[in-house]
């Protein structure tokens, strides 16, 4: 059973970090130890890590949970660039501003693709790389994004543009991202929907969806990843078949290993935060 939504072991320091076209929101948990950078995916935010990051801080790490540019409480300029490649560059600037030369980088869902791009373009930044529920690089946009696009087509125009905001669009994706419906109760759905309320929220969500471009990341690029890598997958993730995870592990090669967590879907930080935190700590220690 996942922890009650909103529960944390310690409070975070909330930071605004300039990245050029705007500022990114960063929640810092703890100080000292090897830094750990936590990157969420589409439709979520740094809030995804609220039950993982405190456990890392208690273990004497500084855990940085970011809101990707255009997501959560980060800025969303109307002419901003929100694609995978751009997000990687923003993360590099965040690490520079925070004076973090290297970090263990953990990305979930779309955040895993951003983490791969960071490990490719800025290998010196990535001490170790953990990919949690990574989408299929060869099928971008993935089936989860296609589900969201279908929700857009089904939602009446008045709902898309009105006070309901992105609820009719994003709710099906969030609910399908967990194996246990109890892990995505209405209050939690509402928390993730909060940045996408009203007409502007819908437009921003659609902008983020359109920003997921296949040309931002190619399957061949994963072969150049030098950092030790772990792939973590839920065995009930509807969008990550076993063979896709295995092929990604084989493509990265080197010191890559695959860990599967039973009974959970895509949003492992929601359904199995304790197990994920333990995997991160063990991975950092080389276990």
PDB file of C-alpha atoms in Angstrom:
ATOM      1  CA  UNK A   1       0.000   0.000   0.000  1.00  0.00           C
ATOM      2  CA  UNK A   2       1.538   3.354  -1.025  1.00  0.00           C
ATOM      3  CA  UNK A   3       1.891   6.075   1.625  1.00  0.00           C
ATOM      4  CA  UNK A   4      -0.904   8.586   2.074  1.00  0.00           C
ATOM      5  CA  UNK A   5      -0.602  11.182  -0.657  1.00  0.00           C
ATOM      6  CA  UNK A   6       1.175  14.287   0.517  1.00  0.00           C
ATOM      7  CA  UNK A   7       3.017  12.538   3.357  1.00  0.00           C
ATOM      8  CA  UNK A   8       6.704  13.422   3.731  1.00  0.00           C
ATOM      9  CA  UNK A   9       9.402  12.586   6.241  1.00  0.00           C
ATOM     10  CA  UNK A  10      11.095  15.994   6.085  1.00  0.00           C
ATOM     11  CA  UNK A  11      10.390  19.381   4.562  1.00  0.00           C
ATOM     12  CA  UNK A  12      12.014  20.530   1.346  1.00  0.00           C
ATOM     13  CA  UNK A  13      13.790  23.781   0.553  1.00  0.00           C
ATOM     14  CA  UNK A  14      11.917  25.288  -2.405  1.00  0.00           C
ATOM     15  CA  UNK A  15      14.191  26.992  -4.926  1.00  0.00           C
ATOM     16  CA  UNK A  16      13.758  29.053  -8.101  1.00  0.00           C
ATOM     17  CA  UNK A  17      16.651  28.423 -10.464  1.00  0.00           C
ATOM     18  CA  UNK A  18      17.134  30.584 -13.594  1.00  0.00           C
ATOM     19  CA  UNK A  19      17.793  28.603 -16.772  1.00  0.00           C
ATOM     20  CA  UNK A  20      17.771  31.343 -19.426  1.00  0.00           C
ATOM     21  CA  UNK A  21      14.248  31.649 -20.848  1.00  0.00           C
ATOM     22  CA  UNK A  22      12.772  31.440 -17.351  1.00  0.00           C
ATOM     23  CA  UNK A  23      13.178  29.757 -13.985  1.00  0.00           C
ATOM     24  CA  UNK A  24      12.695  26.177 -12.842  1.00  0.00           C
ATOM     25  CA  UNK A  25      11.213  25.081  -9.547  1.00  0.00           C
ATOM     26  CA  UNK A  26      13.425  22.734  -7.503  1.00  0.00           C
ATOM     27  CA  UNK A  27      12.587  21.021  -4.217  1.00  0.00           C
ATOM     28  CA  UNK A  28      15.786  20.195  -2.315  1.00  0.00           C
ATOM     29  CA  UNK A  29      15.647  17.527   0.370  1.00  0.00           C
ATOM     30  CA  UNK A  30      18.655  17.201   2.659  1.00  0.00           C
ATOM     31  CA  UNK A  31      22.279  18.253   2.366  1.00  0.00           C
ATOM     32  CA  UNK A  32      25.594  16.506   1.874  1.00  0.00           C
ATOM     33  CA  UNK A  33      26.424  13.149   0.376  1.00  0.00           C
ATOM     34  CA  UNK A  34      26.288  12.398  -3.315  1.00  0.00           C
ATOM     35  CA  UNK A  35      23.621  14.574  -4.999  1.00  0.00           C
ATOM     36  CA  UNK A  36      20.647  12.798  -6.556  1.00  0.00           C
ATOM     37  CA  UNK A  37      18.633  14.521  -9.291  1.00  0.00           C
ATOM     38  CA  UNK A  38      15.003  13.357  -9.610  1.00  0.00           C
ATOM     39  CA  UNK A  39      13.176  14.039 -12.885  1.00  0.00           C
ATOM     40  CA  UNK A  40       9.430  13.468 -13.347  1.00  0.00           C
ATOM     41  CA  UNK A  41       7.527  12.747 -16.563  1.00  0.00           C
ATOM     42  CA  UNK A  42       4.554  13.974 -18.562  1.00  0.00           C
ATOM     43  CA  UNK A  43       1.500  14.983 -16.563  1.00  0.00           C
ATOM     44  CA  UNK A  44       3.248  14.955 -13.194  1.00  0.00           C
ATOM     45  CA  UNK A  45       5.723  17.211 -11.382  1.00  0.00           C
ATOM     46  CA  UNK A  46       8.348  17.204  -8.645  1.00  0.00           C
ATOM     47  CA  UNK A  47       5.467  16.249  -6.330  1.00  0.00           C
ATOM     48  CA  UNK A  48       5.864  12.720  -7.737  1.00  0.00           C
ATOM     49  CA  UNK A  49       8.998  12.287  -5.593  1.00  0.00           C
ATOM     50  CA  UNK A  50       7.558  13.451  -2.255  1.00  0.00           C
ATOM     51  CA  UNK A  51       7.713   9.934  -0.751  1.00  0.00           C
ATOM     52  CA  UNK A  52      11.083   9.027  -2.301  1.00  0.00           C
ATOM     53  CA  UNK A  53      13.266  12.115  -1.830  1.00  0.00           C
ATOM     54  CA  UNK A  54      12.914  12.343   1.981  1.00  0.00           C
ATOM     55  CA  UNK A  55      14.178   8.770   2.369  1.00  0.00           C
ATOM     56  CA  UNK A  56      17.237   9.703   0.308  1.00  0.00           C
ATOM     57  CA  UNK A  57      17.838  12.759   2.490  1.00  0.00           C
ATOM     58  CA  UNK A  58      17.589  10.675   5.663  1.00  0.00           C
ATOM     59  CA  UNK A  59      20.313   8.472   4.155  1.00  0.00           C
ATOM     60  CA  UNK A  60      22.581  11.558   3.978  1.00  0.00           C
ATOM     61  CA  UNK A  61      22.006  12.592   0.374  1.00  0.00           C
ATOM     62  CA  UNK A  62      20.926  15.883  -1.140  1.00  0.00           C
ATOM     63  CA  UNK A  63      17.962  15.011  -3.369  1.00  0.00           C
ATOM     64  CA  UNK A  64      16.849  17.576  -5.944  1.00  0.00           C
ATOM     65  CA  UNK A  65      13.343  17.067  -7.365  1.00  0.00           C
ATOM     66  CA  UNK A  66      12.830  19.392 -10.317  1.00  0.00           C
ATOM     67  CA  UNK A  67       9.771  20.601 -12.159  1.00  0.00           C
ATOM     68  CA  UNK A  68      10.696  20.299 -15.818  1.00  0.00           C
ATOM     69  CA  UNK A  69      10.426  23.566 -17.733  1.00  0.00           C
ATOM     70  CA  UNK A  70       6.777  24.266 -18.490  1.00  0.00           C
ATOM     71  CA  UNK A  71       5.609  21.767 -15.855  1.00  0.00           C
ATOM     72  CA  UNK A  72       4.498  22.166 -12.250  1.00  0.00           C
ATOM     73  CA  UNK A  73       5.653  25.471 -10.776  1.00  0.00           C
ATOM     74  CA  UNK A  74       8.391  26.096 -13.332  1.00  0.00           C
ATOM     75  CA  UNK A  75       7.947  28.954 -15.784  1.00  0.00           C
ATOM     76  CA  UNK A  76       6.067  28.369 -19.030  1.00  0.00           C
ATOM     77  CA  UNK A  77       6.829  31.243 -21.434  1.00  0.00           C
ATOM     78  CA  UNK A  78       4.542  31.290 -24.461  1.00  0.00           C
ATOM     79  CA  UNK A  79       7.524  30.936 -26.811  1.00  0.00           C
ATOM     80  CA  UNK A  80       9.431  28.440 -24.643  1.00  0.00           C
ATOM     81  CA  UNK A  81      11.060  25.251 -25.872  1.00  0.00           C
ATOM     82  CA  UNK A  82       9.887  22.198 -23.913  1.00  0.00           C
ATOM     83  CA  UNK A  83      11.248  19.239 -25.888  1.00  0.00           C
ATOM     84  CA  UNK A  84      13.505  16.463 -24.617  1.00  0.00           C
ATOM     85  CA  UNK A  85      16.713  18.069 -25.895  1.00  0.00           C
ATOM     86  CA  UNK A  86      15.823  21.469 -24.431  1.00  0.00           C
ATOM     87  CA  UNK A  87      14.910  19.960 -21.061  1.00  0.00           C
ATOM     88  CA  UNK A  88      18.319  18.276 -20.940  1.00  0.00           C
ATOM     89  CA  UNK A  89      20.025  21.630 -21.447  1.00  0.00           C
ATOM     90  CA  UNK A  90      17.894  23.212 -18.727  1.00  0.00           C
ATOM     91  CA  UNK A  91      18.899  20.459 -16.294  1.00  0.00           C
ATOM     92  CA  UNK A  92      22.552  21.111 -17.078  1.00  0.00           C
ATOM     93  CA  UNK A  93      22.006  24.786 -16.218  1.00  0.00           C
ATOM     94  CA  UNK A  94      20.171  23.858 -13.018  1.00  0.00           C
ATOM     95  CA  UNK A  95      23.116  21.738 -11.885  1.00  0.00           C
ATOM     96  CA  UNK A  96      25.496  24.600 -12.676  1.00  0.00           C
ATOM     97  CA  UNK A  97      23.400  27.084 -10.689  1.00  0.00           C
ATOM     98  CA  UNK A  98      23.177  24.686  -7.746  1.00  0.00           C
ATOM     99  CA  UNK A  99      26.946  24.071  -7.890  1.00  0.00           C
ATOM    100  CA  UNK A 100      26.408  20.359  -8.383  1.00  0.00           C
ATOM    101  CA  UNK A 101      29.144  19.109 -10.734  1.00  0.00           C
ATOM    102  CA  UNK A 102      27.927  15.486 -10.878  1.00  0.00           C
ATOM    103  CA  UNK A 103      24.864  13.629  -9.679  1.00  0.00           C
ATOM    104  CA  UNK A 104      23.078  10.329  -9.687  1.00  0.00           C
ATOM    105  CA  UNK A 105      20.289  11.070 -12.177  1.00  0.00           C
ATOM    106  CA  UNK A 106      16.928   9.318 -11.805  1.00  0.00           C
ATOM    107  CA  UNK A 107      14.297   9.922 -14.474  1.00  0.00           C
ATOM    108  CA  UNK A 108      10.752   8.548 -14.559  1.00  0.00           C
ATOM    109  CA  UNK A 109       8.644   8.172 -17.714  1.00  0.00           C
ATOM    110  CA  UNK A 110       9.429  11.132 -20.010  1.00  0.00           C
ATOM    111  CA  UNK A 111      11.992  12.193 -17.409  1.00  0.00           C
ATOM    112  CA  UNK A 112      13.921   9.009 -18.218  1.00  0.00           C
ATOM    113  CA  UNK A 113      14.300  10.185 -21.821  1.00  0.00           C
ATOM    114  CA  UNK A 114      15.487  13.595 -20.631  1.00  0.00           C
ATOM    115  CA  UNK A 115      17.974  11.813 -18.352  1.00  0.00           C
ATOM    116  CA  UNK A 116      19.257   9.737 -21.291  1.00  0.00           C
ATOM    117  CA  UNK A 117      19.754  12.900 -23.299  1.00  0.00           C
ATOM    118  CA  UNK A 118      21.606  14.521 -20.382  1.00  0.00           C
ATOM    119  CA  UNK A 119      23.875  11.472 -20.080  1.00  0.00           C
ATOM    120  CA  UNK A 120      24.569  11.724 -23.806  1.00  0.00           C
ATOM    121  CA  UNK A 121      25.163  15.452 -24.115  1.00  0.00           C
ATOM    122  CA  UNK A 122      26.724  16.076 -20.690  1.00  0.00           C
ATOM    123  CA  UNK A 123      28.283  12.781 -19.663  1.00  0.00           C
ATOM    124  CA  UNK A 124      30.431  14.533 -17.069  1.00  0.00           C
ATOM    125  CA  UNK A 125      27.248  15.447 -15.159  1.00  0.00           C
ATOM    126  CA  UNK A 126      25.972  11.893 -14.677  1.00  0.00           C
ATOM    127  CA  UNK A 127      27.631   9.707 -12.050  1.00  0.00           C
ATOM    128  CA  UNK A 128      25.003   6.989 -12.369  1.00  0.00           C
ATOM    129  CA  UNK A 129      21.817   6.792 -14.406  1.00  0.00           C
ATOM    130  CA  UNK A 130      18.516   5.226 -13.313  1.00  0.00           C
ATOM    131  CA  UNK A 131      15.684   4.984 -15.835  1.00  0.00           C
ATOM    132  CA  UNK A 132      12.321   4.373 -14.175  1.00  0.00           C
ATOM    133  CA  UNK A 133       9.547   3.234 -16.543  1.00  0.00           C
ATOM    134  CA  UNK A 134      11.318   4.574 -19.646  1.00  0.00           C
ATOM    135  CA  UNK A 135       9.172   4.920 -22.787  1.00  0.00           C
ATOM    136  CA  UNK A 136      10.161   3.024 -25.918  1.00  0.00           C
ATOM    137  CA  UNK A 137      12.685   5.271 -27.667  1.00  0.00           C
ATOM    138  CA  UNK A 138      11.825   3.704 -31.006  1.00  0.00           C
ATOM    139  CA  UNK A 139       8.131   4.615 -30.657  1.00  0.00           C
ATOM    140  CA  UNK A 140       7.981   8.317 -29.848  1.00  0.00           C
ATOM    141  CA  UNK A 141       5.452   9.582 -29.058  1.00  0.00           C
ATOM    142  CA  UNK A 142       4.576   6.481 -27.046  1.00  0.00           C
ATOM    143  CA  UNK A 143       1.242   4.802 -26.454  1.00  0.00           C
ATOM    144  CA  UNK A 144       0.722   6.770 -23.236  1.00  0.00           C
ATOM    145  CA  UNK A 145       0.968  10.045 -25.146  1.00  0.00           C
ATOM    146  CA  UNK A 146      -1.342   8.635 -27.813  1.00  0.00           C
ATOM    147  CA  UNK A 147      -3.850   7.859 -25.044  1.00  0.00           C
ATOM    148  CA  UNK A 148      -3.673  11.478 -23.989  1.00  0.00           C
ATOM    149  CA  UNK A 149      -4.164  12.596 -27.598  1.00  0.00           C
ATOM    150  CA  UNK A 150      -7.249  10.377 -27.895  1.00  0.00           C
ATOM    151  CA  UNK A 151      -8.608  11.955 -24.719  1.00  0.00           C
ATOM    152  CA  UNK A 152      -8.199  15.351 -26.367  1.00  0.00           C
ATOM    153  CA  UNK A 153     -10.289  14.230 -29.324  1.00  0.00           C
ATOM    154  CA  UNK A 154     -13.012  12.750 -27.102  1.00  0.00           C
ATOM    155  CA  UNK A 155     -13.348  15.669 -24.694  1.00  0.00           C
ATOM    156  CA  UNK A 156     -16.029  18.173 -25.763  1.00  0.00           C
ATOM    157  CA  UNK A 157     -14.541  21.467 -26.867  1.00  0.00           C
ATOM    158  CA  UNK A 158     -16.341  23.349 -24.089  1.00  0.00           C
ATOM    159  CA  UNK A 159     -14.638  21.078 -21.517  1.00  0.00           C
ATOM    160  CA  UNK A 160     -11.221  21.448 -23.110  1.00  0.00           C
ATOM    161  CA  UNK A 161     -11.440  25.234 -23.095  1.00  0.00           C
ATOM    162  CA  UNK A 162     -13.484  25.768 -19.943  1.00  0.00           C
ATOM    163  CA  UNK A 163     -13.097  25.689 -16.194  1.00  0.00           C
ATOM    164  CA  UNK A 164     -12.548  21.929 -16.159  1.00  0.00           C
ATOM    165  CA  UNK A 165      -9.206  22.571 -17.776  1.00  0.00           C
ATOM    166  CA  UNK A 166      -7.217  19.472 -18.607  1.00  0.00           C
ATOM    167  CA  UNK A 167      -9.148  17.116 -16.311  1.00  0.00           C
ATOM    168  CA  UNK A 168     -10.964  15.202 -19.093  1.00  0.00           C
ATOM    169  CA  UNK A 169      -7.655  14.876 -20.953  1.00  0.00           C
ATOM    170  CA  UNK A 170      -5.110  14.075 -18.246  1.00  0.00           C
ATOM    171  CA  UNK A 171      -7.185  12.033 -15.799  1.00  0.00           C
ATOM    172  CA  UNK A 172      -7.313   8.880 -18.021  1.00  0.00           C
ATOM    173  CA  UNK A 173      -3.523   8.937 -18.390  1.00  0.00           C
ATOM    174  CA  UNK A 174      -2.926   9.296 -14.648  1.00  0.00           C
ATOM    175  CA  UNK A 175      -5.400   6.555 -13.753  1.00  0.00           C
ATOM    176  CA  UNK A 176      -3.895   4.173 -16.323  1.00  0.00           C
ATOM    177  CA  UNK A 177      -0.404   4.832 -14.935  1.00  0.00           C
ATOM    178  CA  UNK A 178      -1.015   2.875 -11.722  1.00  0.00           C
ATOM    179  CA  UNK A 179      -1.959  -0.775 -11.274  1.00  0.00           C
ATOM    180  CA  UNK A 180      -3.902  -0.156  -8.054  1.00  0.00           C
ATOM    181  CA  UNK A 181      -6.665   2.473  -8.404  1.00  0.00           C
ATOM    182  CA  UNK A 182      -6.191   3.301  -4.714  1.00  0.00           C
ATOM    183  CA  UNK A 183      -2.776   4.707  -5.620  1.00  0.00           C
ATOM    184  CA  UNK A 184      -4.404   7.471  -7.696  1.00  0.00           C
ATOM    185  CA  UNK A 185      -7.327   8.813  -5.596  1.00  0.00           C
ATOM    186  CA  UNK A 186      -9.261  11.877  -6.697  1.00  0.00           C
ATOM    187  CA  UNK A 187      -7.341  14.305  -4.426  1.00  0.00           C
ATOM    188  CA  UNK A 188      -4.058  13.146  -5.953  1.00  0.00           C
ATOM    189  CA  UNK A 189      -5.424  13.474  -9.481  1.00  0.00           C
ATOM    190  CA  UNK A 190      -6.489  16.983  -8.528  1.00  0.00           C
ATOM    191  CA  UNK A 191      -2.993  17.779  -7.283  1.00  0.00           C
ATOM    192  CA  UNK A 192      -1.458  16.765 -10.608  1.00  0.00           C
ATOM    193  CA  UNK A 193      -4.157  18.627 -12.540  1.00  0.00           C
ATOM    194  CA  UNK A 194      -3.574  21.871 -10.614  1.00  0.00           C
ATOM    195  CA  UNK A 195      -0.985  23.327 -13.053  1.00  0.00           C
ATOM    196  CA  UNK A 196      -3.345  22.710 -15.978  1.00  0.00           C
ATOM    197  CA  UNK A 197      -6.548  24.451 -14.881  1.00  0.00           C
ATOM    198  CA  UNK A 198      -8.640  26.595 -17.199  1.00  0.00           C
ATOM    199  CA  UNK A 199      -8.054  27.464 -20.821  1.00  0.00           C
ATOM    200  CA  UNK A 200      -4.376  28.337 -20.390  1.00  0.00           C
ATOM    201  CA  UNK A 201      -3.743  25.041 -18.619  1.00  0.00           C
ATOM    202  CA  UNK A 202      -5.194  23.030 -21.487  1.00  0.00           C
ATOM    203  CA  UNK A 203      -3.137  24.946 -24.025  1.00  0.00           C
ATOM    204  CA  UNK A 204       0.023  24.379 -21.983  1.00  0.00           C
ATOM    205  CA  UNK A 205      -0.605  20.636 -21.701  1.00  0.00           C
ATOM    206  CA  UNK A 206      -1.150  20.396 -25.453  1.00  0.00           C
ATOM    207  CA  UNK A 207       2.056  22.369 -26.015  1.00  0.00           C
ATOM    208  CA  UNK A 208       3.975  19.908 -23.825  1.00  0.00           C
ATOM    209  CA  UNK A 209       2.508  16.953 -25.719  1.00  0.00           C
ATOM    210  CA  UNK A 210       3.442  18.461 -29.079  1.00  0.00           C
ATOM    211  CA  UNK A 211       6.980  19.008 -27.779  1.00  0.00           C
ATOM    212  CA  UNK A 212       7.659  15.245 -27.579  1.00  0.00           C
ATOM    213  CA  UNK A 213       9.465  14.723 -30.860  1.00  0.00           C
ATOM    214  CA  UNK A 214      11.128  11.571 -32.120  1.00  0.00           C
ATOM    215  CA  UNK A 215      14.055  13.555 -33.529  1.00  0.00           C
ATOM    216  CA  UNK A 216      15.076  14.658 -30.017  1.00  0.00           C
ATOM    217  CA  UNK A 217      16.335  11.171 -29.143  1.00  0.00           C
ATOM    218  CA  UNK A 218      17.401   8.212 -31.264  1.00  0.00           C
ATOM    219  CA  UNK A 219      17.833   4.598 -30.249  1.00  0.00           C
ATOM    220  CA  UNK A 220      21.458   4.649 -31.428  1.00  0.00           C
ATOM    221  CA  UNK A 221      22.323   7.385 -28.927  1.00  0.00           C
ATOM    222  CA  UNK A 222      21.856   5.142 -25.907  1.00  0.00           C
ATOM    223  CA  UNK A 223      24.861   3.081 -26.980  1.00  0.00           C
ATOM    224  CA  UNK A 224      27.176   5.951 -26.072  1.00  0.00           C
ATOM    225  CA  UNK A 225      26.026   6.171 -22.439  1.00  0.00           C
ATOM    226  CA  UNK A 226      29.095   5.707 -20.255  1.00  0.00           C
ATOM    227  CA  UNK A 227      27.525   5.900 -16.796  1.00  0.00           C
ATOM    228  CA  UNK A 228      26.509   2.729 -14.944  1.00  0.00           C
ATOM    229  CA  UNK A 229      22.799   2.373 -15.674  1.00  0.00           C
ATOM    230  CA  UNK A 230      19.818   0.678 -14.036  1.00  0.00           C
ATOM    231  CA  UNK A 231      16.389   0.303 -15.634  1.00  0.00           C
ATOM    232  CA  UNK A 232      13.476  -0.069 -13.215  1.00  0.00           C
ATOM    233  CA  UNK A 233      10.127  -1.285 -14.530  1.00  0.00           C
ATOM    234  CA  UNK A 234       6.802  -2.159 -12.976  1.00  0.00           C
ATOM    235  CA  UNK A 235       5.633  -5.545 -14.164  1.00  0.00           C
ATOM    236  CA  UNK A 236       2.104  -4.156 -14.671  1.00  0.00           C
ATOM    237  CA  UNK A 237       3.191  -1.107 -16.685  1.00  0.00           C
ATOM    238  CA  UNK A 238       0.837  -1.153 -19.702  1.00  0.00           C
ATOM    239  CA  UNK A 239       3.320   0.772 -21.842  1.00  0.00           C
ATOM    240  CA  UNK A 240       6.595  -1.009 -21.052  1.00  0.00           C
ATOM    241  CA  UNK A 241       6.549  -4.647 -22.197  1.00  0.00           C
ATOM    242  CA  UNK A 242       9.322  -6.865 -20.875  1.00  0.00           C
ATOM    243  CA  UNK A 243      10.976  -7.109 -24.286  1.00  0.00           C
ATOM    244  CA  UNK A 244      11.175  -3.314 -24.670  1.00  0.00           C
ATOM    245  CA  UNK A 245      12.925  -2.931 -21.305  1.00  0.00           C
ATOM    246  CA  UNK A 246      15.273  -5.811 -22.121  1.00  0.00           C
ATOM    247  CA  UNK A 247      16.122  -4.369 -25.540  1.00  0.00           C
ATOM    248  CA  UNK A 248      16.906  -0.983 -23.980  1.00  0.00           C
ATOM    249  CA  UNK A 249      19.184  -2.623 -21.406  1.00  0.00           C
ATOM    250  CA  UNK A 250      20.961  -4.549 -24.160  1.00  0.00           C
ATOM    251  CA  UNK A 251      21.314  -1.427 -26.308  1.00  0.00           C
ATOM    252  CA  UNK A 252      22.962   0.540 -23.510  1.00  0.00           C
ATOM    253  CA  UNK A 253      25.182  -2.429 -22.712  1.00  0.00           C
ATOM    254  CA  UNK A 254      28.117  -2.011 -20.371  1.00  0.00           C
ATOM    255  CA  UNK A 255      27.136  -2.021 -16.710  1.00  0.00           C
ATOM    256  CA  UNK A 256      23.377  -1.927 -17.329  1.00  0.00           C
ATOM    257  CA  UNK A 257      20.936  -4.004 -15.317  1.00  0.00           C
ATOM    258  CA  UNK A 258      17.172  -4.369 -15.276  1.00  0.00           C
ATOM    259  CA  UNK A 259      15.083  -4.509 -12.098  1.00  0.00           C
ATOM    260  CA  UNK A 260      11.359  -5.283 -12.141  1.00  0.00           C
ATOM    261  CA  UNK A 261       9.013  -4.386  -9.283  1.00  0.00           C
ATOM    262  CA  UNK A 262       5.975  -6.662  -9.027  1.00  0.00           C
ATOM    263  CA  UNK A 263       2.420  -5.422  -8.800  1.00  0.00           C
ATOM    264  CA  UNK A 264       2.945  -1.826  -9.941  1.00  0.00           C
ATOM    265  CA  UNK A 265       2.415   0.201 -13.093  1.00  0.00           C
ATOM    266  CA  UNK A 266       4.236   3.141 -14.631  1.00  0.00           C
ATOM    267  CA  UNK A 267       4.257   5.581 -11.717  1.00  0.00           C
ATOM    268  CA  UNK A 268       6.510   3.538  -9.455  1.00  0.00           C
ATOM    269  CA  UNK A 269       7.240   6.538  -7.164  1.00  0.00           C
ATOM    270  CA  UNK A 270       3.509   6.573  -6.344  1.00  0.00           C
ATOM    271  CA  UNK A 271       2.952   2.830  -5.895  1.00  0.00           C
ATOM    272  CA  UNK A 272       6.284   1.634  -4.507  1.00  0.00           C
ATOM    273  CA  UNK A 273       8.221   4.628  -3.126  1.00  0.00           C
ATOM    274  CA  UNK A 274      10.014   2.654  -0.417  1.00  0.00           C
ATOM    275  CA  UNK A 275      11.195  -0.044  -2.818  1.00  0.00           C
ATOM    276  CA  UNK A 276      12.345   2.586  -5.303  1.00  0.00           C
ATOM    277  CA  UNK A 277      14.231   4.578  -2.652  1.00  0.00           C
ATOM    278  CA  UNK A 278      15.989   1.394  -1.547  1.00  0.00           C
ATOM    279  CA  UNK A 279      16.964   0.629  -5.149  1.00  0.00           C
ATOM    280  CA  UNK A 280      18.342   4.151  -5.619  1.00  0.00           C
ATOM    281  CA  UNK A 281      20.443   3.941  -2.460  1.00  0.00           C
ATOM    282  CA  UNK A 282      21.747   0.474  -3.306  1.00  0.00           C
ATOM    283  CA  UNK A 283      22.525   1.565  -6.865  1.00  0.00           C
ATOM    284  CA  UNK A 284      24.422   4.600  -5.582  1.00  0.00           C
ATOM    285  CA  UNK A 285      26.522   2.314  -3.404  1.00  0.00           C
ATOM    286  CA  UNK A 286      27.244   0.007  -6.320  1.00  0.00           C
ATOM    287  CA  UNK A 287      25.092  -2.824  -4.989  1.00  0.00           C
TER     288      UNK A 287
END
